[in-house]
Coordinates of C-alpha atoms in Angstrom, one line a residue:
X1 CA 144.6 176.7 61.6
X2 CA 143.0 173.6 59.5
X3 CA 143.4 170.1 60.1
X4 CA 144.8 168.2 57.3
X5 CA 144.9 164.7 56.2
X6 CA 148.3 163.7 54.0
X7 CA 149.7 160.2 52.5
X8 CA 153.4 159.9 51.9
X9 CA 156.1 156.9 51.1
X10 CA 159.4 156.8 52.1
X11 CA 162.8 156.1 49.6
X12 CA 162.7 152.5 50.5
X13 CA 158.7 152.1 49.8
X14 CA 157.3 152.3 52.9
X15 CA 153.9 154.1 53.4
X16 CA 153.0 156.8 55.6
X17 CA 149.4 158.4 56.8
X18 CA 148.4 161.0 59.3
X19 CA 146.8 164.5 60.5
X20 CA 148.7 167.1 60.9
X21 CA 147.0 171.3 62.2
X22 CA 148.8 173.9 60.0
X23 CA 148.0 177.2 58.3
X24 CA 148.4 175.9 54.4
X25 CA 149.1 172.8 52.8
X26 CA 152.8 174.2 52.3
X27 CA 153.2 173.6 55.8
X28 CA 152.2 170.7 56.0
X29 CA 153.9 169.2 52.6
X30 CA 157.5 170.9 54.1
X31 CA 156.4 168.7 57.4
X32 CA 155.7 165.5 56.1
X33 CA 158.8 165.5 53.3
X34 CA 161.2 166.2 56.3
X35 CA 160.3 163.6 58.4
X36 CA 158.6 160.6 56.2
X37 CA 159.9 161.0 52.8
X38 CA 157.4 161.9 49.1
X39 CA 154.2 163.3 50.0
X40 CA 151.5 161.6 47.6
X41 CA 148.3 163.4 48.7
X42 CA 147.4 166.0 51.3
X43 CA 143.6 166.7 51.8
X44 CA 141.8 169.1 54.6
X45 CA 139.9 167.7 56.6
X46 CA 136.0 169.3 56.6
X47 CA 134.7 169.9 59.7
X48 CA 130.7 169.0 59.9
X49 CA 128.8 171.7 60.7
X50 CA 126.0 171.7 63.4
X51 CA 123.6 173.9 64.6
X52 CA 125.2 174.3 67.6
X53 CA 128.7 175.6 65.5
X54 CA 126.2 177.7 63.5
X55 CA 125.3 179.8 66.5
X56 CA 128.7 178.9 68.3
X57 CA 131.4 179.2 65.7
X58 CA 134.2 178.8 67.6
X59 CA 134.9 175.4 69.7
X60 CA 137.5 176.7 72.3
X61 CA 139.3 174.1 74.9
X62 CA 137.8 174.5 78.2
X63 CA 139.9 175.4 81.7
X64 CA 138.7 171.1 82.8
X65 CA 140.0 169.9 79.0
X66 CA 143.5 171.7 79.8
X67 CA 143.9 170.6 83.6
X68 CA 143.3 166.6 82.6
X69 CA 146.0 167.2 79.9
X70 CA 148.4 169.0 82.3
X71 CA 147.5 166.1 85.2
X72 CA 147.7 163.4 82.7
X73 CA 151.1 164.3 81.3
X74 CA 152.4 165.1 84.4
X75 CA 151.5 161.7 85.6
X76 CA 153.4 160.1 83.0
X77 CA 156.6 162.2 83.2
X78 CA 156.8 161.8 87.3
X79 CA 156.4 157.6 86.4
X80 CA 159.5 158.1 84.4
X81 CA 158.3 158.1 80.8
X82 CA 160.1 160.2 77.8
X83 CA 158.0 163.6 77.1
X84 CA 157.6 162.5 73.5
X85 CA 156.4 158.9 74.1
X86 CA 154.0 160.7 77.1
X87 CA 152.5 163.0 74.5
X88 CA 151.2 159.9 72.2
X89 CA 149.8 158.3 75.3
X90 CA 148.2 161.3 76.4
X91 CA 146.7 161.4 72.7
X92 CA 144.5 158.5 73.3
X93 CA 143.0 159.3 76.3
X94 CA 141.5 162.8 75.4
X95 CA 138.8 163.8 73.5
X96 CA 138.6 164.0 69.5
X97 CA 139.1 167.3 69.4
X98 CA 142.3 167.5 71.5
X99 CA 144.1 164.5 69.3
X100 CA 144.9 166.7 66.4
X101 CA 147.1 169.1 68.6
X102 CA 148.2 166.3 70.6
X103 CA 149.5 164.9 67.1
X104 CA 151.2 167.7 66.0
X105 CA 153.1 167.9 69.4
X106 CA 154.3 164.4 69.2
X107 CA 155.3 165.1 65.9
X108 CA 157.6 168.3 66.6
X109 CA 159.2 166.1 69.8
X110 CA 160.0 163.8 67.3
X111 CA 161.8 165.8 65.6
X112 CA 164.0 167.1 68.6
X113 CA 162.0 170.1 69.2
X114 CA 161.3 171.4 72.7
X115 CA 157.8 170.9 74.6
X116 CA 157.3 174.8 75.3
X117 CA 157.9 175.2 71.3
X118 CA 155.6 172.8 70.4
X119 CA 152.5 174.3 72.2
X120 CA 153.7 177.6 71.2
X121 CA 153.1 176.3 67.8
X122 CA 149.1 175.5 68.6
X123 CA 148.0 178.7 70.4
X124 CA 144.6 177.6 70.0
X125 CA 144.9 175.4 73.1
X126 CA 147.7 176.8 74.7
X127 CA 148.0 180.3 75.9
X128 CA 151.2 182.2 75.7
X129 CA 150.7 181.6 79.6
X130 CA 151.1 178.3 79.7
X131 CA 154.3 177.9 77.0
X132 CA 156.2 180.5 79.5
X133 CA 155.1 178.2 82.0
X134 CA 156.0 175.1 80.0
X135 CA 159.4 177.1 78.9
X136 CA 160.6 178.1 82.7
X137 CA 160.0 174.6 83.6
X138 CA 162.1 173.3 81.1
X139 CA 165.1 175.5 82.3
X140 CA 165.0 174.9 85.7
X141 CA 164.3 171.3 85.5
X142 CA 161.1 171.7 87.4
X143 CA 158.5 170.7 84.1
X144 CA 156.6 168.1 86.3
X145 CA 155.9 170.5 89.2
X146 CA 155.2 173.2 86.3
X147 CA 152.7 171.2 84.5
X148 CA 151.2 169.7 88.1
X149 CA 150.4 173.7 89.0
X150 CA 149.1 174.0 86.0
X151 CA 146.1 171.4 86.1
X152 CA 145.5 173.0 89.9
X153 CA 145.2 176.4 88.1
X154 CA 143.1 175.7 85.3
X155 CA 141.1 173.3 88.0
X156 CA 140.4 176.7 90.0
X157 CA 139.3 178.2 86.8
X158 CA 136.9 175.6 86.4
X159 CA 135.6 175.8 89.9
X160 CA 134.8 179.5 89.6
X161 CA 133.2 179.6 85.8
X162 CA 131.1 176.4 87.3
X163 CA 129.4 178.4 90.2
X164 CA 129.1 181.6 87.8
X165 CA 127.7 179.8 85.3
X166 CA 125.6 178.3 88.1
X167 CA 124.7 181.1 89.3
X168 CA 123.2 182.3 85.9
X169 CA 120.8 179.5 85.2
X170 CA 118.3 180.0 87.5
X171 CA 117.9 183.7 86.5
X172 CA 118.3 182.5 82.9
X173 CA 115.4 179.7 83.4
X174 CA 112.9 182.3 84.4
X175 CA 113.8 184.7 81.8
X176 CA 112.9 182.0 79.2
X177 CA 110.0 181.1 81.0
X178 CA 108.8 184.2 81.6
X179 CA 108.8 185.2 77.7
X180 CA 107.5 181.3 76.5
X181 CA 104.7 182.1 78.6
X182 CA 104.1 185.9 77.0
X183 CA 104.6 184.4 73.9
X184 CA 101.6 181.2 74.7
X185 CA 99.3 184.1 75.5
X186 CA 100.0 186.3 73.0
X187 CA 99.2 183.1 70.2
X188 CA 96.7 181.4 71.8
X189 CA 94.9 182.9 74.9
X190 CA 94.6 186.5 74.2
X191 CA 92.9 185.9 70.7
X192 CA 90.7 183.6 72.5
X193 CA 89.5 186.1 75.1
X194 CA 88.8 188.8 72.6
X195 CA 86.9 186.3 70.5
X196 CA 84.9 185.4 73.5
X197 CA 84.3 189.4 74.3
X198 CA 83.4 190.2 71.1
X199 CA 80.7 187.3 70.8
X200 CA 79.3 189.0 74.5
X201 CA 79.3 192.6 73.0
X202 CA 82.2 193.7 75.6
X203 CA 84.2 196.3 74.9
X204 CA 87.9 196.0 74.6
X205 CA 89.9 198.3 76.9
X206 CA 92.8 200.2 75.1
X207 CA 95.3 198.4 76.9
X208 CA 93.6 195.2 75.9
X209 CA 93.5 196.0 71.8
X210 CA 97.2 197.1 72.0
X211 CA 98.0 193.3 73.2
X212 CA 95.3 192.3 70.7
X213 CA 97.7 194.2 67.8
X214 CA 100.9 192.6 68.9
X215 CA 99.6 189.5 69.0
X216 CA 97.6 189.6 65.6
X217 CA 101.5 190.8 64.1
X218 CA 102.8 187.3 66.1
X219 CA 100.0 185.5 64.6
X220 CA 100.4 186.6 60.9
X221 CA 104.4 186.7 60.9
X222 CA 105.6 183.8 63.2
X223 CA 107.6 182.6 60.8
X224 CA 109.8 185.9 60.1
X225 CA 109.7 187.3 64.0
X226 CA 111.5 183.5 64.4
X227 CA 113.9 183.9 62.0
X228 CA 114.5 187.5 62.9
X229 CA 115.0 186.2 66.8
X230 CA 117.5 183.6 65.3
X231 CA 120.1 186.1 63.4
X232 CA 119.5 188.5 66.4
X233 CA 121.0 185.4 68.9
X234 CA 123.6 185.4 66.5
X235 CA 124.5 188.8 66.2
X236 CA 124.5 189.0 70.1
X237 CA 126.9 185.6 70.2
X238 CA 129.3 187.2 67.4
X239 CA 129.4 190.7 69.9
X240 CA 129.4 188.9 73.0
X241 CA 132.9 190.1 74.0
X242 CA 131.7 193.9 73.4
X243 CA 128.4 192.7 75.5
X244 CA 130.3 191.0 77.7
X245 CA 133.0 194.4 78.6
X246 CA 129.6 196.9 79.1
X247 CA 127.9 194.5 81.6
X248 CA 131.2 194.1 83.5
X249 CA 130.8 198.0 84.3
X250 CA 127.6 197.4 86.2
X251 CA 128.5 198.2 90.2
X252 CA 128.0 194.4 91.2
X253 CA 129.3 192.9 88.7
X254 CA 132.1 195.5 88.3
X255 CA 133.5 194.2 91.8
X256 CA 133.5 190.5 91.6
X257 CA 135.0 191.3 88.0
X258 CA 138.2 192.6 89.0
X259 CA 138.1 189.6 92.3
X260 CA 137.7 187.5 89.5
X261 CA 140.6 189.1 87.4
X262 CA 142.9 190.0 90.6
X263 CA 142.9 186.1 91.6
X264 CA 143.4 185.0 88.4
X265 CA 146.9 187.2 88.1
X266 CA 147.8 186.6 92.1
X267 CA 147.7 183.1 91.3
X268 CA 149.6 183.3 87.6
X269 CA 152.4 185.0 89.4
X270 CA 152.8 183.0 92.1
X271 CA 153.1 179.8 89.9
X272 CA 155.9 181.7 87.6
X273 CA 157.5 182.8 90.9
X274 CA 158.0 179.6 92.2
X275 CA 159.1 178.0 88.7
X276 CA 161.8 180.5 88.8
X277 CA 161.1 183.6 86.8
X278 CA 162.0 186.5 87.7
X279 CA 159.1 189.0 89.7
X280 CA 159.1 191.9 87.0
X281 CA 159.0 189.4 84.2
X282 CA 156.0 187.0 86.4
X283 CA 154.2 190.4 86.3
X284 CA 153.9 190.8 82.7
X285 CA 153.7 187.2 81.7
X286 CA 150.6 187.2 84.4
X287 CA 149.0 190.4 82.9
X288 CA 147.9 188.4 80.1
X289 CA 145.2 186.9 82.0
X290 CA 143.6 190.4 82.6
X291 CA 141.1 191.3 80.4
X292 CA 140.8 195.2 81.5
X293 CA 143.2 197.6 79.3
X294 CA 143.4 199.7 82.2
X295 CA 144.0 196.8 84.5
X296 CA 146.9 195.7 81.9
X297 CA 148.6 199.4 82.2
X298 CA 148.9 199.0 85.7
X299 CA 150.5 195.9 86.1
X300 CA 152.9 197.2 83.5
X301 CA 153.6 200.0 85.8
X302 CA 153.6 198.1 88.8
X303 CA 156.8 195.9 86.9
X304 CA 158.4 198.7 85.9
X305 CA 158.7 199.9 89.1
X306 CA 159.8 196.6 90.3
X307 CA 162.4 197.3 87.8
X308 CA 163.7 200.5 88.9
X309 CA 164.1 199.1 92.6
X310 CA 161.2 200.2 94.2
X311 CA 159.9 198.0 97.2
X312 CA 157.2 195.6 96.2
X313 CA 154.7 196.6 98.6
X314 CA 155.9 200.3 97.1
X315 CA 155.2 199.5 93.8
X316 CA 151.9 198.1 94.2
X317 CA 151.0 200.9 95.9
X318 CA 151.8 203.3 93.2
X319 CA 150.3 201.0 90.2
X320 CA 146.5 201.9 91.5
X321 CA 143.8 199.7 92.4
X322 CA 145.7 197.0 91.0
X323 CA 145.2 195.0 94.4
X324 CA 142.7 195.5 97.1
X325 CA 143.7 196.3 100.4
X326 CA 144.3 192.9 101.9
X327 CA 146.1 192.4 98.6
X328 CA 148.5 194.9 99.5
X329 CA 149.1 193.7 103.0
X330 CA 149.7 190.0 101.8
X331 CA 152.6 191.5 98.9
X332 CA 154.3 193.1 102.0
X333 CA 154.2 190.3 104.4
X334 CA 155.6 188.1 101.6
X335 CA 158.3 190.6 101.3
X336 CA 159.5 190.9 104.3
X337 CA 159.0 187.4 105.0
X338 CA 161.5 186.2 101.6
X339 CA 157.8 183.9 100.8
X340 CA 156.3 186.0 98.8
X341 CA 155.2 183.4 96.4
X342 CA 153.4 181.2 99.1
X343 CA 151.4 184.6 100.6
X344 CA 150.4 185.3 97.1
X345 CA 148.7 181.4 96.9
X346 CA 147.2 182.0 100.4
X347 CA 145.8 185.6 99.0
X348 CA 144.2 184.3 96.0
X349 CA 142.9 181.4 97.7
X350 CA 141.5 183.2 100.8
X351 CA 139.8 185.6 97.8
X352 CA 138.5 182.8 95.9
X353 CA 136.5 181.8 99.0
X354 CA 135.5 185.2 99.7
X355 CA 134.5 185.3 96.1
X356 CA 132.8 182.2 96.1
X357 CA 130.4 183.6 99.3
X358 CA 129.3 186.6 97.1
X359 CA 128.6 184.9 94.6
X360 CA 126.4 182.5 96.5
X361 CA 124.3 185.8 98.3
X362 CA 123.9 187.4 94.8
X363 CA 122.4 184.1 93.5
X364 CA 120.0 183.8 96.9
X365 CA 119.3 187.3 96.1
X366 CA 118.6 187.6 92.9
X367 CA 116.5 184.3 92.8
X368 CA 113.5 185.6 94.7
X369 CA 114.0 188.9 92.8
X370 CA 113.7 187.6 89.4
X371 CA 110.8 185.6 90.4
X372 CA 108.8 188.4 91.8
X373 CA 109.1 190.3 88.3
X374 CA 108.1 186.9 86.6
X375 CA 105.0 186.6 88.4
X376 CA 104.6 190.7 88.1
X377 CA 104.8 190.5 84.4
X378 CA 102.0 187.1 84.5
X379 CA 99.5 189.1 86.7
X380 CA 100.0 192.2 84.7
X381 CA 99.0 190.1 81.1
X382 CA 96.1 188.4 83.3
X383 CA 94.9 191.6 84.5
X384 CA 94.5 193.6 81.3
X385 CA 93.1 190.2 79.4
X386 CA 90.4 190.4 81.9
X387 CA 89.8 193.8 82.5
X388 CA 86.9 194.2 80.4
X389 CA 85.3 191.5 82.6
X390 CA 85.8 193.7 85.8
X391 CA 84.0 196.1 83.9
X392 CA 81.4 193.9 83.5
X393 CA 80.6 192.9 86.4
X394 CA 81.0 196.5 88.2
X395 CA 78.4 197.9 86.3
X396 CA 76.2 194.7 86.8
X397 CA 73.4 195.9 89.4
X398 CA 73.5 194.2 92.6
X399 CA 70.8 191.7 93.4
X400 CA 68.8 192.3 96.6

């Protein structure tokens, strides 16, 4: 999808501009001659590149971006104003990159089309999630308590990505530290100290000339190790998704993975519950929010069961470690109960705290872990730098 620029005048002489996102200029010349008249000059718009782009090619719309559009349009349609006149004021509020969407939305309402197609119709900001959402709320007349729900659930997401990400910097901080500080002694303070033995008549110890070699190769080809570090941070941002699926695996992270995951879908299907779809179809409109295959496979199987007239509680059961064990309990109380929509909201909020505690002892855990092996690695460069000193002065004869 490219942003496009086009000029058109109506019969009567009138004259037209805009933006409009599409796949091809076609699209956008069939747009613009159904709605404003002769199309007299459509141009794509170039997007200026950055460094940041470079390395990050892709500008997605974050989980906060999505909640202030869903809580600001909601706002709007509860004071009582048209969808299509809410859209344009919603426009101006947001950010630039949000308008061209926005644009194209208020365009299609224009033109009589529904909300839920619209946003289908920019799947760059809106997942097929949120136009089932959007498209449920619509037929049961609930579209402000739809898009409401939806600002609280992208709001969570938020919440949680902020105290992972959180989480990482610290650990992230001392990994770039630690190797800015190899990297200053390897340039600068291990040529020195060899200068300063050889002048003395020291000998090097083997340890010693091996740092002496990788820092003469630093020395002679910064340059081209920098450049080679720079298309390797690339390379690791472009496979970050296959990077990103192997580190899940790891036991720790393995567990507050599928947390992660499993609250994410509780929460999905509760929402679609309570806007009125039906529970086998909430189950596979909520699987799309799990990013494990096998994970997927089982909430398939856990709807068709559904289907076939197994119990709930039954059916979870049989789909595997779909749920955890308090998951399971939850599904059954809310069966027997007929509020099986409001225990799965208490479930994945009551896991979201428990998730948010972990996350907090990993972090006070790994933290003084991270910064033992920094000051490890530092004492271990000191060490061999001045090991032929030690020498030195052990062979010294004592004074009496």
């Amino acid at each position: 999808m490219r942003l496009y620029q086009w000029h058109a005048i109506s019969s009567s002489g009138k004259k037209y501009n805009g933006e409009y996102v599409a796949e091809n200029e076609k699209e956008v010349i069939d747009f613009v001659h159904r709605n404003y008249g002769y199309v007299t000059e459509v141009e794509a718009v170039r997007e200026k590149k950055s460094l940041f782009r470079w390395f990050w090619p892709q500008l997605n719309f974050t989980d906060r971006e999505r909640a202030n559009f869903f809580k600001q349009l909601s706002a709007l349609l509860e004071a009582g104003i048209p969808v299509a006149k809410a859209m344009g004021m919603v426009t101006s509020g947001l950010s630039e990159k949000f308008r061209p969407v926005c644009r194209q939305i208020s365009a299609n309402l224009q033109c009589g089309r529904s909300l839920s197609y619209a946003m289908s119709l920019q799947p760059e900001m809106f997942s097929r999630m949120d136009v089932s959402l959007i498209e449920a709320g619509e037929a049961s007349g609930q579209l402000i308590y739809v898009l409401q729900s939806l600002s609280d659930y992208y709001n969570r997401q938020d919440k949680i990505l902020k105290l992972a990400r959180n989480a990482c910097i610290y650990p992230a901080f001392l990994l770039i530290l630690a190797f800015l500080t190899v990297t200053f002694f390897g340039l600068k303070l291990i040529p020195a100290f060899a200068e300063l033995y050889q002048s003395l008549g020291i000998e090097e110890t083997t340890l010693l000339k091996v740092m002496l070699s990788f820092s003469k190769i630093l020395q002679d080809h910064t340059v081209a190790l920098s450049c080679v570090i720079l298309v390797i941070a690339k390379a690791l941002i472009l496979r970050r998704e296959w990077i990103f699926t192997r580190i899940v695996h790891l036991p720790v992270i393995r567990v507050m993975h599928h947390s992660v995951m499993e609250i994410r879908f509780v929460r999905l299907m509760a929402l679609m519950l309570q806007s009125g779809i039906a529970f086998p179809e909430a189950i596979l409109r909520s699987s799309v929010t799990l990013t494990d295959d096998s994970m997927r496979d089982k909430a398939k199987t856990f709807s068709d069961n559904v289907l076939r007239g197994v119990a709930i509680s039954d059916a979870a059961v049989m789909a595997g470690n779909l749920f955890s064990k308090t998951g399971l309990e939850f599904l059954n109380i809310g069966e027997k109960s007929g509020k099986l929509p409001y225990m799965l909201s208490e479930y994945a909020a009551l896991s979201e705290q428990e998730l948010f505690t972990r996350l907090r002892d990993l972090k006070t855990v790994m933290e003084p872990a991270l910064v033992s092996i920094v000051a490890a690695i530092i004492f271990a460069v000191m060490a061999i730098m001045l090991s032929p000193l030690f020498t030195l002065m052990a062979q010294m004869p004592e004074l009496n």
